[in-house]
Amino acid sequence: AVTMDNFQLWKSVIPELELRRFFQPVDTGDSCEKMSLYISNLLIIPALIVGDNEDGYHSRIDQCVTYPMQMFAPNFKLRRNSTQDSSSYPLLRPDFSATILGRGCFFRGEEKKAGSNEDPQSELYTKLQNVWPFPGIPFVLGYYSVGTILSFSCVKSEGAEPVGNPLELGNALDRLKCWNAVRNVARVIKFVALHSTAVSPFDLQDVEKGSSHGTDWNRTISFSGGHVLKSIYLRDQETKTKLNRVLQVLALLKNGLRGVQPIISSTLSS
């Protein structure tokens, strides 16, 4: 519930029918004055775009994503360009992460400047390809943006699928829709984080490393919790047949055992 004064103010930038999907005007006062002040700033005074590089869009995205996440998921630590609890390797850290200390990152974002030829959607999952750090969880939530165009996404080890339509954060109604989406995302990740713990790549321990005698390939096996990562380093193109054989075996395991997620990392030397 919001005051009629606030509702009338917001009507100056958003049609009344759309506003009533989110708020009910009343004469008795706001149910949350702090929230009403935030919504007024979000709709009437959008954060400025400063410069034309990626960092220049942070204030607008923070206004639409970071601030509501702080409101609705206050136990999460929100970071930019940090490896801490990011569930990623250092060079594959996300641009934005919502983490629980010691439990991992359950909401992440990738951002690019307007006009960029890079693909932030693919970065959501390629940064998690070597090790899927969420045992028992088929996907996590995230977002990707190019300039002021932001899309929410369902992130899996093999891809990132858009959820809903892209939002133009230069538009007041789309900023409000983004706020509402983050409000719902916060509810979901609070529940997921309560019942799950992500595996950090920093916790992976090598249990076998070195040359396999009598063969022309090296291998490393690492483990952490319910994960096993087996990396095979091939010395020439001919040994690709050995890699294919391993893939066939792991495919059989995946089909026969619930929760097994075989991932092969191979490097061909020149």
PDB file of C-alpha atoms in Angstrom:
ATOM      1  CA  ALA A   1       0.000   0.000   0.000  1.00  0.00           C
ATOM      2  CA  VAL A   2       1.230   3.527  -0.855  1.00  0.00           C
ATOM      3  CA  THR A   3      -0.107   7.020  -0.252  1.00  0.00           C
ATOM      4  CA  MET A   4      -2.217   8.630  -2.916  1.00  0.00           C
ATOM      5  CA  ASP A   5       0.406  11.382  -3.232  1.00  0.00           C
ATOM      6  CA  ASN A   6       3.117   8.883  -4.129  1.00  0.00           C
ATOM      7  CA  PHE A   7       0.783   7.010  -6.441  1.00  0.00           C
ATOM      8  CA  GLN A   8      -0.067  10.222  -8.302  1.00  0.00           C
ATOM      9  CA  LEU A   9       3.639  11.072  -8.572  1.00  0.00           C
ATOM     10  CA  TRP A  10       4.466   7.678 -10.061  1.00  0.00           C
ATOM     11  CA  LYS A  11       1.563   8.006 -12.501  1.00  0.00           C
ATOM     12  CA  SER A  12       3.493  10.803 -14.163  1.00  0.00           C
ATOM     13  CA  VAL A  13       5.865   8.219 -15.671  1.00  0.00           C
ATOM     14  CA  ILE A  14       3.883   4.949 -15.581  1.00  0.00           C
ATOM     15  CA  PRO A  15       0.264   4.311 -16.679  1.00  0.00           C
ATOM     16  CA  GLU A  16      -2.145   3.795 -13.776  1.00  0.00           C
ATOM     17  CA  LEU A  17      -3.181   0.330 -14.970  1.00  0.00           C
ATOM     18  CA  GLU A  18       0.425  -0.851 -14.826  1.00  0.00           C
ATOM     19  CA  LEU A  19       1.011   0.746 -11.426  1.00  0.00           C
ATOM     20  CA  ARG A  20      -1.980  -1.039  -9.940  1.00  0.00           C
ATOM     21  CA  ARG A  21      -0.372  -4.343 -10.819  1.00  0.00           C
ATOM     22  CA  PHE A  22       2.214  -3.564  -8.149  1.00  0.00           C
ATOM     23  CA  PHE A  23       0.714  -1.038  -5.704  1.00  0.00           C
ATOM     24  CA  GLN A  24      -2.583  -0.156  -4.057  1.00  0.00           C
ATOM     25  CA  PRO A  25      -3.087   3.559  -3.242  1.00  0.00           C
ATOM     26  CA  VAL A  26      -4.549   4.260   0.236  1.00  0.00           C
ATOM     27  CA  ASP A  27      -5.285   7.321   2.375  1.00  0.00           C
ATOM     28  CA  THR A  28      -3.823   5.922   5.606  1.00  0.00           C
ATOM     29  CA  GLY A  29      -0.125   6.146   4.682  1.00  0.00           C
ATOM     30  CA  ASP A  30       2.631   4.028   3.178  1.00  0.00           C
ATOM     31  CA  SER A  31       3.069   0.511   4.474  1.00  0.00           C
ATOM     32  CA  CYS A  32       6.838   1.099   4.087  1.00  0.00           C
ATOM     33  CA  GLU A  33       8.129   4.654   3.777  1.00  0.00           C
ATOM     34  CA  LYS A  34      11.668   3.520   2.989  1.00  0.00           C
ATOM     35  CA  MET A  35      10.383   1.420   0.101  1.00  0.00           C
ATOM     36  CA  SER A  36       8.258   4.268  -1.241  1.00  0.00           C
ATOM     37  CA  LEU A  37      11.243   6.605  -1.200  1.00  0.00           C
ATOM     38  CA  TYR A  38      13.274   4.035  -3.127  1.00  0.00           C
ATOM     39  CA  ILE A  39      10.506   3.552  -5.709  1.00  0.00           C
ATOM     40  CA  SER A  40      10.202   7.331  -6.170  1.00  0.00           C
ATOM     41  CA  ASN A  41      13.921   7.598  -6.891  1.00  0.00           C
ATOM     42  CA  LEU A  42      13.821   4.542  -9.147  1.00  0.00           C
ATOM     43  CA  LEU A  43      10.997   5.897 -11.290  1.00  0.00           C
ATOM     44  CA  ILE A  44      11.485   9.650 -11.179  1.00  0.00           C
ATOM     45  CA  ILE A  45      15.243  10.096 -10.668  1.00  0.00           C
ATOM     46  CA  PRO A  46      17.041   7.222 -12.444  1.00  0.00           C
ATOM     47  CA  ALA A  47      20.745   6.878 -11.703  1.00  0.00           C
ATOM     48  CA  LEU A  48      22.972   8.518 -14.297  1.00  0.00           C
ATOM     49  CA  ILE A  49      25.015   6.714 -16.930  1.00  0.00           C
ATOM     50  CA  VAL A  50      28.572   7.966 -16.434  1.00  0.00           C
ATOM     51  CA  GLY A  51      30.856   7.483 -19.415  1.00  0.00           C
ATOM     52  CA  ASP A  52      30.613   4.917 -22.187  1.00  0.00           C
ATOM     53  CA  ASN A  53      32.587   2.056 -20.628  1.00  0.00           C
ATOM     54  CA  GLU A  54      31.170  -0.913 -18.718  1.00  0.00           C
ATOM     55  CA  ASP A  55      31.660   0.722 -15.321  1.00  0.00           C
ATOM     56  CA  GLY A  56      29.602   3.696 -16.413  1.00  0.00           C
ATOM     57  CA  TYR A  57      26.424   1.603 -16.223  1.00  0.00           C
ATOM     58  CA  HIS A  58      26.996   0.325 -12.692  1.00  0.00           C
ATOM     59  CA  SER A  59      24.958   2.999 -10.930  1.00  0.00           C
ATOM     60  CA  ARG A  60      21.865   2.336 -13.065  1.00  0.00           C
ATOM     61  CA  ILE A  61      22.140  -1.445 -12.639  1.00  0.00           C
ATOM     62  CA  ASP A  62      22.800  -1.028  -8.907  1.00  0.00           C
ATOM     63  CA  GLN A  63      19.629   1.027  -8.596  1.00  0.00           C
ATOM     64  CA  CYS A  64      17.581  -1.681 -10.332  1.00  0.00           C
ATOM     65  CA  VAL A  65      19.301  -4.847  -9.048  1.00  0.00           C
ATOM     66  CA  THR A  66      21.683  -4.269  -6.126  1.00  0.00           C
ATOM     67  CA  TYR A  67      19.475  -2.024  -3.986  1.00  0.00           C
ATOM     68  CA  PRO A  68      16.357  -4.232  -4.096  1.00  0.00           C
ATOM     69  CA  MET A  69      18.534  -7.290  -3.475  1.00  0.00           C
ATOM     70  CA  GLN A  70      19.865  -5.576  -0.354  1.00  0.00           C
ATOM     71  CA  MET A  71      16.288  -4.931   0.785  1.00  0.00           C
ATOM     72  CA  PHE A  72      14.858  -8.387   0.212  1.00  0.00           C
ATOM     73  CA  ALA A  73      17.940 -10.576   0.810  1.00  0.00           C
ATOM     74  CA  PRO A  74      19.895  -8.637   3.467  1.00  0.00           C
ATOM     75  CA  ASN A  75      21.953 -11.687   4.516  1.00  0.00           C
ATOM     76  CA  PHE A  76      23.624 -11.871   1.104  1.00  0.00           C
ATOM     77  CA  LYS A  77      26.931 -10.149   0.461  1.00  0.00           C
ATOM     78  CA  LEU A  78      26.796  -8.276  -2.848  1.00  0.00           C
ATOM     79  CA  ARG A  79      30.079  -7.806  -4.687  1.00  0.00           C
ATOM     80  CA  ARG A  80      31.501  -6.731  -8.018  1.00  0.00           C
ATOM     81  CA  ASN A  81      34.476  -8.427  -9.675  1.00  0.00           C
ATOM     82  CA  SER A  82      35.227 -10.520  -6.597  1.00  0.00           C
ATOM     83  CA  THR A  83      36.311 -14.156  -6.323  1.00  0.00           C
ATOM     84  CA  GLN A  84      35.225 -14.461  -2.690  1.00  0.00           C
ATOM     85  CA  ASP A  85      32.529 -17.157  -2.420  1.00  0.00           C
ATOM     86  CA  SER A  86      31.904 -16.648  -6.158  1.00  0.00           C
ATOM     87  CA  SER A  87      31.925 -20.408  -6.934  1.00  0.00           C
ATOM     88  CA  SER A  88      34.289 -19.576  -9.822  1.00  0.00           C
ATOM     89  CA  TYR A  89      38.018 -19.731 -10.498  1.00  0.00           C
ATOM     90  CA  PRO A  90      39.868 -16.403  -9.987  1.00  0.00           C
ATOM     91  CA  LEU A  91      40.126 -15.516 -13.675  1.00  0.00           C
ATOM     92  CA  LEU A  92      36.466 -16.452 -14.189  1.00  0.00           C
ATOM     93  CA  ARG A  93      34.922 -14.300 -11.481  1.00  0.00           C
ATOM     94  CA  PRO A  94      31.452 -12.863 -12.211  1.00  0.00           C
ATOM     95  CA  ASP A  95      30.896  -9.138 -12.723  1.00  0.00           C
ATOM     96  CA  PHE A  96      28.244  -9.216  -9.982  1.00  0.00           C
ATOM     97  CA  SER A  97      27.686 -11.813  -7.274  1.00  0.00           C
ATOM     98  CA  ALA A  98      25.223 -12.345  -4.424  1.00  0.00           C
ATOM     99  CA  THR A  99      26.909 -14.701  -1.971  1.00  0.00           C
ATOM    100  CA  ILE A 100      26.511 -16.285   1.437  1.00  0.00           C
ATOM    101  CA  LEU A 101      29.746 -16.552   3.412  1.00  0.00           C
ATOM    102  CA  GLY A 102      31.081 -20.062   3.119  1.00  0.00           C
ATOM    103  CA  ARG A 103      28.115 -21.297   1.087  1.00  0.00           C
ATOM    104  CA  GLY A 104      28.693 -19.853  -2.379  1.00  0.00           C
ATOM    105  CA  CYS A 105      27.185 -17.619  -5.050  1.00  0.00           C
ATOM    106  CA  PHE A 106      23.512 -18.187  -5.834  1.00  0.00           C
ATOM    107  CA  PHE A 107      22.856 -15.171  -8.076  1.00  0.00           C
ATOM    108  CA  ARG A 108      25.373 -13.730 -10.546  1.00  0.00           C
ATOM    109  CA  GLY A 109      25.532 -11.143 -13.296  1.00  0.00           C
ATOM    110  CA  GLU A 110      27.586 -10.354 -16.386  1.00  0.00           C
ATOM    111  CA  GLU A 111      27.676  -6.858 -17.857  1.00  0.00           C
ATOM    112  CA  LYS A 112      28.958  -5.206 -21.037  1.00  0.00           C
ATOM    113  CA  LYS A 113      28.899  -1.662 -22.313  1.00  0.00           C
ATOM    114  CA  ALA A 114      26.479  -0.618 -25.040  1.00  0.00           C
ATOM    115  CA  GLY A 115      27.700  -1.647 -28.481  1.00  0.00           C
ATOM    116  CA  SER A 116      29.992  -4.358 -27.134  1.00  0.00           C
ATOM    117  CA  ASN A 117      30.636  -7.366 -29.382  1.00  0.00           C
ATOM    118  CA  GLU A 118      31.164  -9.610 -26.338  1.00  0.00           C
ATOM    119  CA  ASP A 119      28.433 -11.979 -25.177  1.00  0.00           C
ATOM    120  CA  PRO A 120      27.589 -11.629 -21.461  1.00  0.00           C
ATOM    121  CA  GLN A 121      24.901 -14.311 -21.713  1.00  0.00           C
ATOM    122  CA  SER A 122      27.440 -16.992 -22.625  1.00  0.00           C
ATOM    123  CA  GLU A 123      29.805 -15.809 -19.875  1.00  0.00           C
ATOM    124  CA  LEU A 124      27.171 -16.691 -17.288  1.00  0.00           C
ATOM    125  CA  TYR A 125      27.701 -20.388 -17.935  1.00  0.00           C
ATOM    126  CA  THR A 126      31.151 -20.627 -19.533  1.00  0.00           C
ATOM    127  CA  LYS A 127      32.639 -19.385 -16.260  1.00  0.00           C
ATOM    128  CA  LEU A 128      31.058 -22.423 -14.574  1.00  0.00           C
ATOM    129  CA  GLN A 129      31.741 -25.034 -17.237  1.00  0.00           C
ATOM    130  CA  ASN A 130      34.853 -26.674 -15.785  1.00  0.00           C
ATOM    131  CA  VAL A 131      33.132 -27.442 -12.490  1.00  0.00           C
ATOM    132  CA  TRP A 132      29.405 -27.120 -11.789  1.00  0.00           C
ATOM    133  CA  PRO A 133      29.647 -25.963  -8.167  1.00  0.00           C
ATOM    134  CA  PHE A 134      26.072 -26.665  -7.067  1.00  0.00           C
ATOM    135  CA  PRO A 135      25.511 -30.335  -6.149  1.00  0.00           C
ATOM    136  CA  GLY A 136      21.883 -31.333  -6.572  1.00  0.00           C
ATOM    137  CA  ILE A 137      20.854 -27.968  -8.078  1.00  0.00           C
ATOM    138  CA  PRO A 138      20.120 -28.107 -11.835  1.00  0.00           C
ATOM    139  CA  PHE A 139      20.373 -24.334 -12.329  1.00  0.00           C
ATOM    140  CA  VAL A 140      20.949 -21.002 -10.600  1.00  0.00           C
ATOM    141  CA  LEU A 141      19.600 -17.554 -11.434  1.00  0.00           C
ATOM    142  CA  GLY A 142      21.454 -14.619 -12.912  1.00  0.00           C
ATOM    143  CA  TYR A 143      21.264 -11.671 -15.268  1.00  0.00           C
ATOM    144  CA  TYR A 144      23.225 -10.275 -18.173  1.00  0.00           C
ATOM    145  CA  SER A 145      23.230  -6.778 -19.596  1.00  0.00           C
ATOM    146  CA  VAL A 146      24.498  -4.822 -22.560  1.00  0.00           C
ATOM    147  CA  GLY A 147      24.335  -1.135 -21.782  1.00  0.00           C
ATOM    148  CA  THR A 148      20.921  -0.510 -20.230  1.00  0.00           C
ATOM    149  CA  ILE A 149      19.323  -3.646 -21.725  1.00  0.00           C
ATOM    150  CA  LEU A 150      19.080  -6.268 -18.980  1.00  0.00           C
ATOM    151  CA  SER A 151      17.789  -9.850 -19.141  1.00  0.00           C
ATOM    152  CA  PHE A 152      17.316 -12.384 -16.366  1.00  0.00           C
ATOM    153  CA  SER A 153      18.542 -15.895 -16.989  1.00  0.00           C
ATOM    154  CA  CYS A 154      18.409 -19.496 -15.850  1.00  0.00           C
ATOM    155  CA  VAL A 155      22.073 -20.571 -15.686  1.00  0.00           C
ATOM    156  CA  LYS A 156      23.103 -24.200 -16.202  1.00  0.00           C
ATOM    157  CA  SER A 157      26.483 -25.808 -16.781  1.00  0.00           C
ATOM    158  CA  GLU A 158      25.747 -26.169 -20.486  1.00  0.00           C
ATOM    159  CA  GLY A 159      23.964 -22.895 -21.198  1.00  0.00           C
ATOM    160  CA  ALA A 160      22.044 -19.842 -20.009  1.00  0.00           C
ATOM    161  CA  GLU A 161      18.381 -19.482 -20.982  1.00  0.00           C
ATOM    162  CA  PRO A 162      16.670 -16.072 -20.881  1.00  0.00           C
ATOM    163  CA  VAL A 163      13.758 -15.748 -18.453  1.00  0.00           C
ATOM    164  CA  GLY A 164      11.136 -13.241 -19.563  1.00  0.00           C
ATOM    165  CA  ASN A 165      11.649 -10.358 -21.964  1.00  0.00           C
ATOM    166  CA  PRO A 166      14.671  -8.016 -22.002  1.00  0.00           C
ATOM    167  CA  LEU A 167      14.208  -4.879 -19.916  1.00  0.00           C
ATOM    168  CA  GLU A 168      15.269  -1.398 -20.997  1.00  0.00           C
ATOM    169  CA  LEU A 169      16.485   0.305 -17.821  1.00  0.00           C
ATOM    170  CA  GLY A 170      16.104   3.658 -19.510  1.00  0.00           C
ATOM    171  CA  ASN A 171      12.335   3.102 -19.281  1.00  0.00           C
ATOM    172  CA  ALA A 172      10.536   3.715 -15.959  1.00  0.00           C
ATOM    173  CA  LEU A 173       8.132   0.786 -16.326  1.00  0.00           C
ATOM    174  CA  ASP A 174      10.944  -1.622 -17.152  1.00  0.00           C
ATOM    175  CA  ARG A 175      12.909  -0.396 -14.130  1.00  0.00           C
ATOM    176  CA  LEU A 176       9.869  -1.191 -11.990  1.00  0.00           C
ATOM    177  CA  LYS A 177       9.581  -4.643 -13.590  1.00  0.00           C
ATOM    178  CA  CYS A 178      13.267  -5.219 -12.856  1.00  0.00           C
ATOM    179  CA  TRP A 179      12.716  -4.258  -9.208  1.00  0.00           C
ATOM    180  CA  ASN A 180       9.818  -6.707  -8.962  1.00  0.00           C
ATOM    181  CA  ALA A 181      11.849  -9.493 -10.621  1.00  0.00           C
ATOM    182  CA  VAL A 182      14.744  -9.005  -8.183  1.00  0.00           C
ATOM    183  CA  ARG A 183      12.250  -9.056  -5.296  1.00  0.00           C
ATOM    184  CA  ASN A 184      11.102 -12.503  -6.416  1.00  0.00           C
ATOM    185  CA  VAL A 185      14.652 -13.686  -7.151  1.00  0.00           C
ATOM    186  CA  ALA A 186      15.621 -12.760  -3.578  1.00  0.00           C
ATOM    187  CA  ARG A 187      12.892 -15.024  -2.211  1.00  0.00           C
ATOM    188  CA  VAL A 188      14.104 -17.932  -4.326  1.00  0.00           C
ATOM    189  CA  ILE A 189      17.828 -17.649  -3.581  1.00  0.00           C
ATOM    190  CA  LYS A 190      17.214 -17.276   0.152  1.00  0.00           C
ATOM    191  CA  PHE A 191      15.448 -20.630   0.108  1.00  0.00           C
ATOM    192  CA  VAL A 192      18.079 -22.280  -2.124  1.00  0.00           C
ATOM    193  CA  ALA A 193      21.002 -20.987  -0.042  1.00  0.00           C
ATOM    194  CA  LEU A 194      19.328 -22.250   3.123  1.00  0.00           C
ATOM    195  CA  HIS A 195      19.288 -25.818   1.816  1.00  0.00           C
ATOM    196  CA  SER A 196      22.442 -25.940  -0.340  1.00  0.00           C
ATOM    197  CA  THR A 197      26.150 -25.290  -0.223  1.00  0.00           C
ATOM    198  CA  ALA A 198      28.121 -24.585  -3.379  1.00  0.00           C
ATOM    199  CA  VAL A 199      31.534 -26.136  -3.900  1.00  0.00           C
ATOM    200  CA  SER A 200      34.352 -23.635  -4.311  1.00  0.00           C
ATOM    201  CA  PRO A 201      37.037 -24.408  -6.902  1.00  0.00           C
ATOM    202  CA  PHE A 202      39.538 -23.335  -4.234  1.00  0.00           C
ATOM    203  CA  ASP A 203      38.506 -26.422  -2.255  1.00  0.00           C
ATOM    204  CA  LEU A 204      39.369 -28.850  -5.051  1.00  0.00           C
ATOM    205  CA  GLN A 205      42.247 -31.061  -4.020  1.00  0.00           C
ATOM    206  CA  ASP A 206      44.498 -32.897  -6.485  1.00  0.00           C
ATOM    207  CA  VAL A 207      44.586 -36.572  -5.630  1.00  0.00           C
ATOM    208  CA  GLU A 208      46.382 -37.760  -8.741  1.00  0.00           C
ATOM    209  CA  LYS A 209      48.678 -35.815 -11.010  1.00  0.00           C
ATOM    210  CA  GLY A 210      51.407 -36.736 -13.450  1.00  0.00           C
ATOM    211  CA  SER A 211      52.125 -38.873 -16.444  1.00  0.00           C
ATOM    212  CA  SER A 212      50.333 -42.170 -16.901  1.00  0.00           C
ATOM    213  CA  HIS A 213      53.198 -44.590 -17.550  1.00  0.00           C
ATOM    214  CA  GLY A 214      53.128 -46.353 -20.866  1.00  0.00           C
ATOM    215  CA  THR A 215      50.704 -43.879 -22.428  1.00  0.00           C
ATOM    216  CA  ASP A 216      50.964 -40.600 -24.326  1.00  0.00           C
ATOM    217  CA  TRP A 217      48.648 -38.537 -22.128  1.00  0.00           C
ATOM    218  CA  ASN A 218      48.721 -36.871 -18.710  1.00  0.00           C
ATOM    219  CA  ARG A 219      45.804 -36.601 -16.350  1.00  0.00           C
ATOM    220  CA  THR A 220      44.772 -34.831 -13.157  1.00  0.00           C
ATOM    221  CA  ILE A 221      41.963 -35.963 -10.897  1.00  0.00           C
ATOM    222  CA  SER A 222      40.573 -33.548  -8.315  1.00  0.00           C
ATOM    223  CA  PHE A 223      37.711 -33.897  -5.890  1.00  0.00           C
ATOM    224  CA  SER A 224      35.610 -31.770  -3.566  1.00  0.00           C
ATOM    225  CA  GLY A 225      32.450 -32.902  -1.864  1.00  0.00           C
ATOM    226  CA  GLY A 226      30.306 -34.622  -4.462  1.00  0.00           C
ATOM    227  CA  HIS A 227      32.440 -33.453  -7.397  1.00  0.00           C
ATOM    228  CA  VAL A 228      35.117 -35.268  -9.339  1.00  0.00           C
ATOM    229  CA  LEU A 229      37.060 -33.320 -11.973  1.00  0.00           C
ATOM    230  CA  LYS A 230      39.244 -35.354 -14.327  1.00  0.00           C
ATOM    231  CA  SER A 231      41.397 -33.315 -16.698  1.00  0.00           C
ATOM    232  CA  ILE A 232      43.137 -35.080 -19.581  1.00  0.00           C
ATOM    233  CA  TYR A 233      46.018 -33.339 -21.366  1.00  0.00           C
ATOM    234  CA  LEU A 234      46.510 -34.814 -24.828  1.00  0.00           C
ATOM    235  CA  ARG A 235      49.866 -34.740 -26.628  1.00  0.00           C
ATOM    236  CA  ASP A 236      48.694 -35.203 -30.219  1.00  0.00           C
ATOM    237  CA  GLN A 237      45.575 -35.484 -32.310  1.00  0.00           C
ATOM    238  CA  GLU A 238      45.727 -39.285 -32.447  1.00  0.00           C
ATOM    239  CA  THR A 239      44.984 -39.617 -28.753  1.00  0.00           C
ATOM    240  CA  LYS A 240      41.570 -38.025 -29.279  1.00  0.00           C
ATOM    241  CA  THR A 241      40.277 -41.576 -29.624  1.00  0.00           C
ATOM    242  CA  LYS A 242      41.188 -42.164 -25.989  1.00  0.00           C
ATOM    243  CA  LEU A 243      39.290 -39.080 -24.980  1.00  0.00           C
ATOM    244  CA  ASN A 244      36.257 -40.261 -26.942  1.00  0.00           C
ATOM    245  CA  ARG A 245      36.439 -43.616 -25.160  1.00  0.00           C
ATOM    246  CA  VAL A 246      36.403 -41.889 -21.754  1.00  0.00           C
ATOM    247  CA  LEU A 247      33.455 -39.755 -22.855  1.00  0.00           C
ATOM    248  CA  GLN A 248      31.519 -42.881 -23.828  1.00  0.00           C
ATOM    249  CA  VAL A 249      32.129 -44.463 -20.432  1.00  0.00           C
ATOM    250  CA  LEU A 250      31.078 -41.322 -18.563  1.00  0.00           C
ATOM    251  CA  ALA A 251      27.959 -41.011 -20.719  1.00  0.00           C
ATOM    252  CA  LEU A 252      26.936 -44.471 -19.542  1.00  0.00           C
ATOM    253  CA  LEU A 253      27.546 -43.453 -15.931  1.00  0.00           C
ATOM    254  CA  LYS A 254      25.521 -40.302 -16.357  1.00  0.00           C
ATOM    255  CA  ASN A 255      22.580 -42.232 -17.739  1.00  0.00           C
ATOM    256  CA  GLY A 256      22.763 -44.820 -15.007  1.00  0.00           C
ATOM    257  CA  LEU A 257      23.487 -42.769 -11.879  1.00  0.00           C
ATOM    258  CA  ARG A 258      21.432 -39.853 -10.637  1.00  0.00           C
ATOM    259  CA  GLY A 259      23.450 -36.730  -9.935  1.00  0.00           C
ATOM    260  CA  VAL A 260      26.558 -37.727 -11.906  1.00  0.00           C
ATOM    261  CA  GLN A 261      27.694 -34.826 -14.078  1.00  0.00           C
ATOM    262  CA  PRO A 262      30.808 -35.835 -16.064  1.00  0.00           C
ATOM    263  CA  ILE A 263      32.796 -32.917 -17.454  1.00  0.00           C
ATOM    264  CA  ILE A 264      35.866 -33.422 -19.647  1.00  0.00           C
ATOM    265  CA  SER A 265      38.547 -30.756 -19.965  1.00  0.00           C
ATOM    266  CA  SER A 266      41.076 -31.453 -22.716  1.00  0.00           C
ATOM    267  CA  THR A 267      44.080 -29.536 -23.997  1.00  0.00           C
ATOM    268  CA  LEU A 268      45.840 -30.480 -27.233  1.00  0.00           C
ATOM    269  CA  SER A 269      49.525 -29.567 -27.407  1.00  0.00           C
ATOM    270  CA  SER A 270      51.064 -28.341 -30.628  1.00  0.00           C
TER     271      SER A 270
END
